[in-house]
Structure formats: structure tokens, C-alpha cells
Amino acid sequence: MPEVTILINLKTYREGLGENAHRIARAAEDVAAESGVTIGICPQPMDLHPLARHFDIPVYAQHVDGVVPGASTGHITAEALRVAGAAGSLINHSERRLTLAGIEASVQACASNRIHSVVCTNNVLTSAAAAALGPDFVAIEPPELIGSGISVAKADPEIIGNSVEAIRIVNESVRILTGAGIQSGECVRIATDLGTDGVLLASSVVKAEDPAAVLRDLVSQV
Ligand code: G3P
């Protein structure tokens, strides 16, 4: 069975901060152990180190800068993420866009530090462009569906299939995620049937009364 990855972006939601982040990480750890599905979380920077220490799940940053350690201020370096225990970082999220040169620098910084790069994209062409930079993952998320409660898997499956096709022309091995409105096992099944390796999601888990119940549904058709 191909490995399926579910990445939960906690964004800056209060429901995903501090103790709440620990609660979601605990749910992710439990459901990952039960199901064998890889479930990672992307907390806010202050929560990354404690979560990486306490939970046996991959913890990703929401953003990394492509700067080298030294005379730069207010940046997040890939080295700092590695030292803090991060498995990788999102790059170019729809809510944290970078320039093309910035994306490339961040991907390289992750590679130099042996942590995963997950480059987020908004359409078929940018997905192919991101794949050409050689990241570990490309995550295609149509911005208009993010946080909408409308699933990309149901509302716009064409963008997933067409992105997978375009990505494979330039990069045979990059792993592919999709996101925006993902909320159920059916969404995950549609996404993987279309050739992705899993999903990137936020609100359906972060805002849930019972995140473990939502996660169990998400992995139910894997
Ligand atoms: O990073 C995941 C995100 O942009 C999707 O958000 O709330 O639509 O699952 P959401």
C-alpha cells in the first residue's frame, strides 16, 4: 500500500495554540498508531519544539526562510527548525506567499538541513513550477476553497488530476498533497485515487469538538 500522509496545518487558530495544539497532536498520534497513516501537524512556531519533543508524529513548521544563519533578524532558518526537532516545513502557503527565488532558497535550505520541504501551490502551472524546484512535496490548494468548508476533492477534482499530470512531466518522484476544504475519508480517497499521496488540511480538524473523531473518519477509506 502506498504511504498516505495527512498534514494538519494549525495556522494561527486559537483552537490550535498551546494546550489546544497538544490536544490535536495527541489525537493525531493515537489515530496514526491505530491506522498506520502518517499524520503530521504544522503548529505555530512557539509550539513546534515542545510538540516535536512530546509526540511521536512528524511536526512541520508553517514557514521557513531561505536565509543562512548569521546576520539576519526575525527569520526562521531551516537549521533552527532541524534543531527544534521539525520534520520539515510548509513553504509558500497561500497565506504566506513567497517570491519564486524565495521558494527556491527555502527548498534548498530544507534540503541542506535534511528536513522535508512542502511547497504549496495554487494551480496547475504553479504546481509544475514548484515540482521543478525539487521539493519533497508539492501541495496544491485552490485559494478560493481554503477555509470554505467546500472540498477541493468534490468541487474541483480536475485541478488535482491535472496538477498530478503536469507535475509528473517535470518530476517523477516528488510526493503530492492536495488541500482546501478536506473534511472526510471520502475526500482523502478521491484525492489519493487521483494520484496524490495525501492531503493538507486545517479547519475541519482544528475547529472540531473531537479532532480524533474527524481524523478517524479521514483515515477510514485509506
Ligand atoms: O494548509 C491547509 C489549508 O490551507 C486548508 O485549509 O481549512 O480549508 O482545510 P482548510
PDB file of C-alpha atoms and ligand atoms in Angstrom:
ATOM      1  CA  MET A   1       0.000   0.000   0.000  1.00  0.00           C
ATOM      2  CA  PRO A   2       1.491   3.418  -0.904  1.00  0.00           C
ATOM      3  CA  GLU A   3       2.176   5.608   2.117  1.00  0.00           C
ATOM      4  CA  VAL A   4      -0.565   8.165   2.735  1.00  0.00           C
ATOM      5  CA  THR A   5       0.202  11.422   4.509  1.00  0.00           C
ATOM      6  CA  ILE A   6      -2.236  13.707   6.279  1.00  0.00           C
ATOM      7  CA  LEU A   7      -0.810  17.081   7.314  1.00  0.00           C
ATOM      8  CA  ILE A   8      -2.804  19.271   9.691  1.00  0.00           C
ATOM      9  CA  ASN A   9      -1.990  22.971   9.469  1.00  0.00           C
ATOM     10  CA  LEU A  10      -2.936  24.615  12.773  1.00  0.00           C
ATOM     11  CA  LYS A  11      -2.480  28.078  11.178  1.00  0.00           C
ATOM     12  CA  THR A  12      -2.891  30.849  13.771  1.00  0.00           C
ATOM     13  CA  TYR A  13      -6.189  29.442  15.010  1.00  0.00           C
ATOM     14  CA  ARG A  14      -6.665  29.846  18.778  1.00  0.00           C
ATOM     15  CA  GLU A  15      -8.126  26.337  18.700  1.00  0.00           C
ATOM     16  CA  GLY A  16      -4.674  25.136  17.603  1.00  0.00           C
ATOM     17  CA  LEU A  17      -2.495  27.077  20.031  1.00  0.00           C
ATOM     18  CA  GLY A  18      -0.651  25.906  23.154  1.00  0.00           C
ATOM     19  CA  GLU A  19      -2.643  23.295  25.100  1.00  0.00           C
ATOM     20  CA  ASN A  20      -5.045  23.007  22.165  1.00  0.00           C
ATOM     21  CA  ALA A  21      -2.122  22.110  19.899  1.00  0.00           C
ATOM     22  CA  HIS A  22      -1.138  19.371  22.349  1.00  0.00           C
ATOM     23  CA  ARG A  23      -4.694  18.021  22.304  1.00  0.00           C
ATOM     24  CA  ILE A  24      -4.675  17.822  18.490  1.00  0.00           C
ATOM     25  CA  ALA A  25      -1.186  16.288  18.467  1.00  0.00           C
ATOM     26  CA  ARG A  26      -2.357  13.624  20.941  1.00  0.00           C
ATOM     27  CA  ALA A  27      -5.309  12.805  18.672  1.00  0.00           C
ATOM     28  CA  ALA A  28      -3.006  12.655  15.635  1.00  0.00           C
ATOM     29  CA  GLU A  29      -0.585  10.349  17.449  1.00  0.00           C
ATOM     30  CA  ASP A  30      -3.397   7.997  18.529  1.00  0.00           C
ATOM     31  CA  VAL A  31      -5.055   7.799  15.108  1.00  0.00           C
ATOM     32  CA  ALA A  32      -1.712   7.423  13.302  1.00  0.00           C
ATOM     33  CA  ALA A  33      -0.827   4.492  15.588  1.00  0.00           C
ATOM     34  CA  GLU A  34      -4.229   2.842  15.047  1.00  0.00           C
ATOM     35  CA  SER A  35      -4.312   3.296  11.276  1.00  0.00           C
ATOM     36  CA  GLY A  36      -0.718   3.261  10.066  1.00  0.00           C
ATOM     37  CA  VAL A  37      -1.357   6.519   8.199  1.00  0.00           C
ATOM     38  CA  THR A  38       1.286   9.220   8.639  1.00  0.00           C
ATOM     39  CA  ILE A  39      -0.352  12.187  10.367  1.00  0.00           C
ATOM     40  CA  GLY A  40       1.747  15.306  10.856  1.00  0.00           C
ATOM     41  CA  ILE A  41       0.956  18.704  12.298  1.00  0.00           C
ATOM     42  CA  CYS A  42       2.126  22.221  11.466  1.00  0.00           C
ATOM     43  CA  PRO A  43       1.843  24.304  14.658  1.00  0.00           C
ATOM     44  CA  GLN A  44       2.739  27.912  15.328  1.00  0.00           C
ATOM     45  CA  PRO A  45       6.486  28.493  15.855  1.00  0.00           C
ATOM     46  CA  MET A  46       6.349  28.662  19.675  1.00  0.00           C
ATOM     47  CA  ASP A  47       4.631  25.271  19.883  1.00  0.00           C
ATOM     48  CA  LEU A  48       6.928  23.438  17.479  1.00  0.00           C
ATOM     49  CA  HIS A  49       9.718  22.410  19.832  1.00  0.00           C
ATOM     50  CA  PRO A  50       7.558  21.052  22.691  1.00  0.00           C
ATOM     51  CA  LEU A  51       5.309  19.163  20.270  1.00  0.00           C
ATOM     52  CA  ALA A  52       8.286  17.627  18.481  1.00  0.00           C
ATOM     53  CA  ARG A  53       9.685  16.512  21.848  1.00  0.00           C
ATOM     54  CA  HIS A  54       6.489  15.088  23.293  1.00  0.00           C
ATOM     55  CA  PHE A  55       4.734  13.396  20.406  1.00  0.00           C
ATOM     56  CA  ASP A  56       5.751  10.636  18.059  1.00  0.00           C
ATOM     57  CA  ILE A  57       4.412  12.317  14.918  1.00  0.00           C
ATOM     58  CA  PRO A  58       6.120  14.492  12.304  1.00  0.00           C
ATOM     59  CA  VAL A  59       5.945  18.169  13.229  1.00  0.00           C
ATOM     60  CA  TYR A  60       6.272  20.705  10.429  1.00  0.00           C
ATOM     61  CA  ALA A  61       6.762  24.462  10.519  1.00  0.00           C
ATOM     62  CA  GLN A  62       4.278  26.654   8.676  1.00  0.00           C
ATOM     63  CA  HIS A  63       7.050  28.691   7.047  1.00  0.00           C
ATOM     64  CA  VAL A  64      10.829  28.684   6.644  1.00  0.00           C
ATOM     65  CA  ASP A  65      13.092  31.416   5.279  1.00  0.00           C
ATOM     66  CA  GLY A  66      15.882  30.621   2.862  1.00  0.00           C
ATOM     67  CA  VAL A  67      18.427  32.659   4.816  1.00  0.00           C
ATOM     68  CA  VAL A  68      21.701  31.290   6.153  1.00  0.00           C
ATOM     69  CA  PRO A  69      22.228  31.544   9.923  1.00  0.00           C
ATOM     70  CA  GLY A  70      24.001  34.768  10.884  1.00  0.00           C
ATOM     71  CA  ALA A  71      23.280  38.420  10.427  1.00  0.00           C
ATOM     72  CA  SER A  72      19.560  38.270   9.725  1.00  0.00           C
ATOM     73  CA  THR A  73      16.833  39.163  12.198  1.00  0.00           C
ATOM     74  CA  GLY A  74      13.313  37.889  12.629  1.00  0.00           C
ATOM     75  CA  HIS A  75      13.706  34.961  10.251  1.00  0.00           C
ATOM     76  CA  ILE A  76      13.087  31.235  10.712  1.00  0.00           C
ATOM     77  CA  THR A  77      16.056  29.241   9.453  1.00  0.00           C
ATOM     78  CA  ALA A  78      15.903  25.613   8.378  1.00  0.00           C
ATOM     79  CA  GLU A  79      18.726  24.906  10.812  1.00  0.00           C
ATOM     80  CA  ALA A  80      16.652  26.260  13.709  1.00  0.00           C
ATOM     81  CA  LEU A  81      13.787  24.025  12.626  1.00  0.00           C
ATOM     82  CA  ARG A  82      16.037  20.971  12.463  1.00  0.00           C
ATOM     83  CA  VAL A  83      17.495  21.692  15.899  1.00  0.00           C
ATOM     84  CA  ALA A  84      13.967  22.163  17.288  1.00  0.00           C
ATOM     85  CA  GLY A  85      13.012  18.705  16.014  1.00  0.00           C
ATOM     86  CA  ALA A  86      10.957  19.654  12.959  1.00  0.00           C
ATOM     87  CA  ALA A  87      10.457  17.072  10.244  1.00  0.00           C
ATOM     88  CA  GLY A  88      10.072  19.812   7.653  1.00  0.00           C
ATOM     89  CA  SER A  89       8.236  22.969   6.724  1.00  0.00           C
ATOM     90  CA  LEU A  90       5.452  24.303   4.572  1.00  0.00           C
ATOM     91  CA  ILE A  91       6.738  26.821   2.044  1.00  0.00           C
ATOM     92  CA  ASN A  92       4.707  29.398   0.112  1.00  0.00           C
ATOM     93  CA  HIS A  93       1.393  28.665   1.799  1.00  0.00           C
ATOM     94  CA  SER A  94      -1.475  30.636   0.297  1.00  0.00           C
ATOM     95  CA  GLU A  95      -1.490  32.732   3.474  1.00  0.00           C
ATOM     96  CA  ARG A  96       2.324  33.208   3.403  1.00  0.00           C
ATOM     97  CA  ARG A  97       3.329  33.618  -0.231  1.00  0.00           C
ATOM     98  CA  LEU A  98       6.990  33.972  -1.277  1.00  0.00           C
ATOM     99  CA  THR A  99       8.778  35.015  -4.461  1.00  0.00           C
ATOM    100  CA  LEU A 100       9.997  32.273  -6.813  1.00  0.00           C
ATOM    101  CA  ALA A 101      13.566  32.941  -5.687  1.00  0.00           C
ATOM    102  CA  GLY A 102      12.433  32.789  -2.076  1.00  0.00           C
ATOM    103  CA  ILE A 103      10.714  29.437  -2.608  1.00  0.00           C
ATOM    104  CA  GLU A 104      13.845  28.017  -4.218  1.00  0.00           C
ATOM    105  CA  ALA A 105      16.034  29.292  -1.359  1.00  0.00           C
ATOM    106  CA  SER A 106      13.702  27.773   1.235  1.00  0.00           C
ATOM    107  CA  VAL A 107      13.634  24.419  -0.571  1.00  0.00           C
ATOM    108  CA  GLN A 108      17.442  24.401  -0.708  1.00  0.00           C
ATOM    109  CA  ALA A 109      17.719  25.363   2.966  1.00  0.00           C
ATOM    110  CA  CYS A 110      15.473  22.435   3.905  1.00  0.00           C
ATOM    111  CA  ALA A 111      17.487  20.040   1.727  1.00  0.00           C
ATOM    112  CA  SER A 112      20.765  21.220   3.282  1.00  0.00           C
ATOM    113  CA  ASN A 113      19.331  20.512   6.707  1.00  0.00           C
ATOM    114  CA  ARG A 114      17.759  17.201   5.706  1.00  0.00           C
ATOM    115  CA  ILE A 115      14.222  18.252   6.563  1.00  0.00           C
ATOM    116  CA  HIS A 116      11.223  18.000   4.247  1.00  0.00           C
ATOM    117  CA  SER A 117      10.065  20.861   2.069  1.00  0.00           C
ATOM    118  CA  VAL A 118       6.339  21.098   1.276  1.00  0.00           C
ATOM    119  CA  VAL A 119       5.760  23.739  -1.388  1.00  0.00           C
ATOM    120  CA  CYS A 120       2.167  24.944  -1.593  1.00  0.00           C
ATOM    121  CA  THR A 121       0.737  25.971  -4.960  1.00  0.00           C
ATOM    122  CA  ASN A 122      -2.496  27.450  -6.266  1.00  0.00           C
ATOM    123  CA  ASN A 123      -2.992  25.990  -9.752  1.00  0.00           C
ATOM    124  CA  VAL A 124      -1.697  23.525 -12.340  1.00  0.00           C
ATOM    125  CA  LEU A 125       1.091  25.727 -13.708  1.00  0.00           C
ATOM    126  CA  THR A 126       2.491  26.742 -10.333  1.00  0.00           C
ATOM    127  CA  SER A 127       2.360  23.093  -9.248  1.00  0.00           C
ATOM    128  CA  ALA A 128       4.577  22.115 -12.191  1.00  0.00           C
ATOM    129  CA  ALA A 129       6.888  25.057 -11.493  1.00  0.00           C
ATOM    130  CA  ALA A 130       7.181  24.081  -7.827  1.00  0.00           C
ATOM    131  CA  ALA A 131       7.892  20.459  -8.741  1.00  0.00           C
ATOM    132  CA  ALA A 132      10.764  21.619 -10.956  1.00  0.00           C
ATOM    133  CA  LEU A 133      12.472  23.043  -7.853  1.00  0.00           C
ATOM    134  CA  GLY A 134      12.841  19.528  -6.447  1.00  0.00           C
ATOM    135  CA  PRO A 135      10.998  19.756  -3.099  1.00  0.00           C
ATOM    136  CA  ASP A 136       9.922  16.690  -1.141  1.00  0.00           C
ATOM    137  CA  PHE A 137       6.218  17.556  -1.531  1.00  0.00           C
ATOM    138  CA  VAL A 138       4.047  19.815  -3.664  1.00  0.00           C
ATOM    139  CA  ALA A 139       0.678  20.672  -2.077  1.00  0.00           C
ATOM    140  CA  ILE A 140      -1.942  22.009  -4.466  1.00  0.00           C
ATOM    141  CA  GLU A 141      -4.604  24.165  -2.763  1.00  0.00           C
ATOM    142  CA  PRO A 142      -7.026  26.382  -4.718  1.00  0.00           C
ATOM    143  CA  PRO A 143      -7.149  29.526  -2.544  1.00  0.00           C
ATOM    144  CA  GLU A 144     -10.848  30.189  -3.134  1.00  0.00           C
ATOM    145  CA  LEU A 145     -11.735  26.898  -1.421  1.00  0.00           C
ATOM    146  CA  ILE A 146      -9.402  27.249   1.567  1.00  0.00           C
ATOM    147  CA  GLY A 147     -11.390  27.527   4.791  1.00  0.00           C
ATOM    148  CA  SER A 148     -14.636  27.420   2.805  1.00  0.00           C
ATOM    149  CA  GLY A 149     -15.887  24.050   4.013  1.00  0.00           C
ATOM    150  CA  ILE A 150     -16.172  23.096   0.323  1.00  0.00           C
ATOM    151  CA  SER A 151     -13.820  20.257  -0.522  1.00  0.00           C
ATOM    152  CA  VAL A 152     -11.433  20.557  -3.461  1.00  0.00           C
ATOM    153  CA  ALA A 153     -11.827  16.805  -3.886  1.00  0.00           C
ATOM    154  CA  LYS A 154     -15.510  17.233  -4.690  1.00  0.00           C
ATOM    155  CA  ALA A 155     -15.722  20.778  -6.070  1.00  0.00           C
ATOM    156  CA  ASP A 156     -12.632  20.760  -8.283  1.00  0.00           C
ATOM    157  CA  PRO A 157     -11.187  17.264  -8.767  1.00  0.00           C
ATOM    158  CA  GLU A 158      -9.912  18.378 -12.196  1.00  0.00           C
ATOM    159  CA  ILE A 159      -7.323  20.674 -10.621  1.00  0.00           C
ATOM    160  CA  ILE A 160      -5.968  17.724  -8.642  1.00  0.00           C
ATOM    161  CA  GLY A 161      -5.787  15.337 -11.606  1.00  0.00           C
ATOM    162  CA  ASN A 162      -4.385  17.968 -13.966  1.00  0.00           C
ATOM    163  CA  SER A 163      -1.780  19.054 -11.399  1.00  0.00           C
ATOM    164  CA  VAL A 164      -0.654  15.479 -10.828  1.00  0.00           C
ATOM    165  CA  GLU A 165      -0.271  15.067 -14.596  1.00  0.00           C
ATOM    166  CA  ALA A 166       1.682  18.323 -15.007  1.00  0.00           C
ATOM    167  CA  ILE A 167       3.902  17.588 -12.002  1.00  0.00           C
ATOM    168  CA  ARG A 168       4.812  14.119 -13.263  1.00  0.00           C
ATOM    169  CA  ILE A 169       6.114  15.595 -16.541  1.00  0.00           C
ATOM    170  CA  VAL A 170       8.805  17.510 -14.656  1.00  0.00           C
ATOM    171  CA  ASN A 171       9.323  15.394 -11.546  1.00  0.00           C
ATOM    172  CA  GLU A 172       8.604  11.678 -11.222  1.00  0.00           C
ATOM    173  CA  SER A 173       9.322  11.282  -7.540  1.00  0.00           C
ATOM    174  CA  VAL A 174       8.004  14.341  -5.696  1.00  0.00           C
ATOM    175  CA  ARG A 175       5.168  13.477  -3.345  1.00  0.00           C
ATOM    176  CA  ILE A 176       1.904  15.302  -3.967  1.00  0.00           C
ATOM    177  CA  LEU A 177      -0.686  16.527  -1.477  1.00  0.00           C
ATOM    178  CA  THR A 178      -3.880  18.453  -2.045  1.00  0.00           C
ATOM    179  CA  GLY A 179      -5.934  20.622   0.256  1.00  0.00           C
ATOM    180  CA  ALA A 180      -8.764  23.127   0.772  1.00  0.00           C
ATOM    181  CA  GLY A 181     -11.949  22.091   2.485  1.00  0.00           C
ATOM    182  CA  ILE A 182     -10.817  18.495   3.052  1.00  0.00           C
ATOM    183  CA  GLN A 183     -13.047  17.027   5.751  1.00  0.00           C
ATOM    184  CA  SER A 184     -13.801  13.314   5.336  1.00  0.00           C
ATOM    185  CA  GLY A 185     -12.499   9.906   4.413  1.00  0.00           C
ATOM    186  CA  GLU A 186     -14.247  10.265   1.077  1.00  0.00           C
ATOM    187  CA  CYS A 187     -12.219  13.432   0.332  1.00  0.00           C
ATOM    188  CA  VAL A 188      -8.991  11.591   1.118  1.00  0.00           C
ATOM    189  CA  ARG A 189      -9.983   8.629  -1.038  1.00  0.00           C
ATOM    190  CA  ILE A 190     -10.841  10.863  -4.014  1.00  0.00           C
ATOM    191  CA  ALA A 191      -7.524  12.715  -3.590  1.00  0.00           C
ATOM    192  CA  THR A 192      -5.455   9.531  -3.496  1.00  0.00           C
ATOM    193  CA  ASP A 193      -7.447   7.937  -6.344  1.00  0.00           C
ATOM    194  CA  LEU A 194      -6.441  10.982  -8.418  1.00  0.00           C
ATOM    195  CA  GLY A 195      -2.773  10.200  -7.817  1.00  0.00           C
ATOM    196  CA  THR A 196      -1.878  12.223  -4.730  1.00  0.00           C
ATOM    197  CA  ASP A 197      -0.067  10.923  -1.671  1.00  0.00           C
ATOM    198  CA  GLY A 198      -2.437  12.544   0.793  1.00  0.00           C
ATOM    199  CA  VAL A 199      -3.905  15.807   1.994  1.00  0.00           C
ATOM    200  CA  LEU A 200      -3.083  19.086   3.712  1.00  0.00           C
ATOM    201  CA  LEU A 201      -5.949  20.434   5.802  1.00  0.00           C
ATOM    202  CA  ALA A 202      -6.781  22.732   8.664  1.00  0.00           C
ATOM    203  CA  SER A 203     -10.222  23.830   9.811  1.00  0.00           C
ATOM    204  CA  SER A 204     -12.088  20.515   9.793  1.00  0.00           C
ATOM    205  CA  VAL A 205      -9.663  19.127  12.393  1.00  0.00           C
ATOM    206  CA  VAL A 206      -8.523  22.273  14.224  1.00  0.00           C
ATOM    207  CA  LYS A 207     -12.044  23.542  14.846  1.00  0.00           C
ATOM    208  CA  ALA A 208     -13.553  20.156  15.632  1.00  0.00           C
ATOM    209  CA  GLU A 209     -15.019  19.403  19.070  1.00  0.00           C
ATOM    210  CA  ASP A 210     -13.433  15.977  18.779  1.00  0.00           C
ATOM    211  CA  PRO A 211     -10.363  16.075  16.479  1.00  0.00           C
ATOM    212  CA  ALA A 212      -9.728  12.330  16.924  1.00  0.00           C
ATOM    213  CA  ALA A 213     -13.188  11.513  15.556  1.00  0.00           C
ATOM    214  CA  VAL A 214     -12.563  13.633  12.452  1.00  0.00           C
ATOM    215  CA  LEU A 215      -9.122  12.052  11.992  1.00  0.00           C
ATOM    216  CA  ARG A 216     -10.611   8.556  12.277  1.00  0.00           C
ATOM    217  CA  ASP A 217     -13.054   9.448   9.520  1.00  0.00           C
ATOM    218  CA  LEU A 218     -10.244  10.935   7.396  1.00  0.00           C
ATOM    219  CA  VAL A 219      -8.232   7.698   7.504  1.00  0.00           C
ATOM    220  CA  SER A 220     -11.278   5.410   7.217  1.00  0.00           C
ATOM    221  CA  GLN A 221     -11.033   4.810   3.458  1.00  0.00           C
ATOM    222  CA  VAL A 222      -7.249   4.651   3.145  1.00  0.00           C
TER     223      VAL A 222
HETATM  224  O1  G3P B   1      -2.972  24.472   4.809  1.00  0.00           O
HETATM  225  C1  G3P B   1      -4.221  23.881   4.713  1.00  0.00           C
HETATM  226  C2  G3P B   1      -5.247  24.858   4.377  1.00  0.00           C
HETATM  227  O2  G3P B   1      -4.869  25.933   3.636  1.00  0.00           O
HETATM  228  C3  G3P B   1      -6.576  24.305   4.032  1.00  0.00           C
HETATM  229  O3  G3P B   1      -7.414  24.860   4.968  1.00  0.00           O
HETATM  230  O4  G3P B   1      -9.335  24.956   6.436  1.00  0.00           O
HETATM  231  O5  G3P B   1      -9.651  24.549   4.004  1.00  0.00           O
HETATM  232  O6  G3P B   1      -8.674  22.765   5.437  1.00  0.00           O
HETATM  233  P1  G3P B   1      -8.853  24.241   5.218  1.00  0.00           P
END
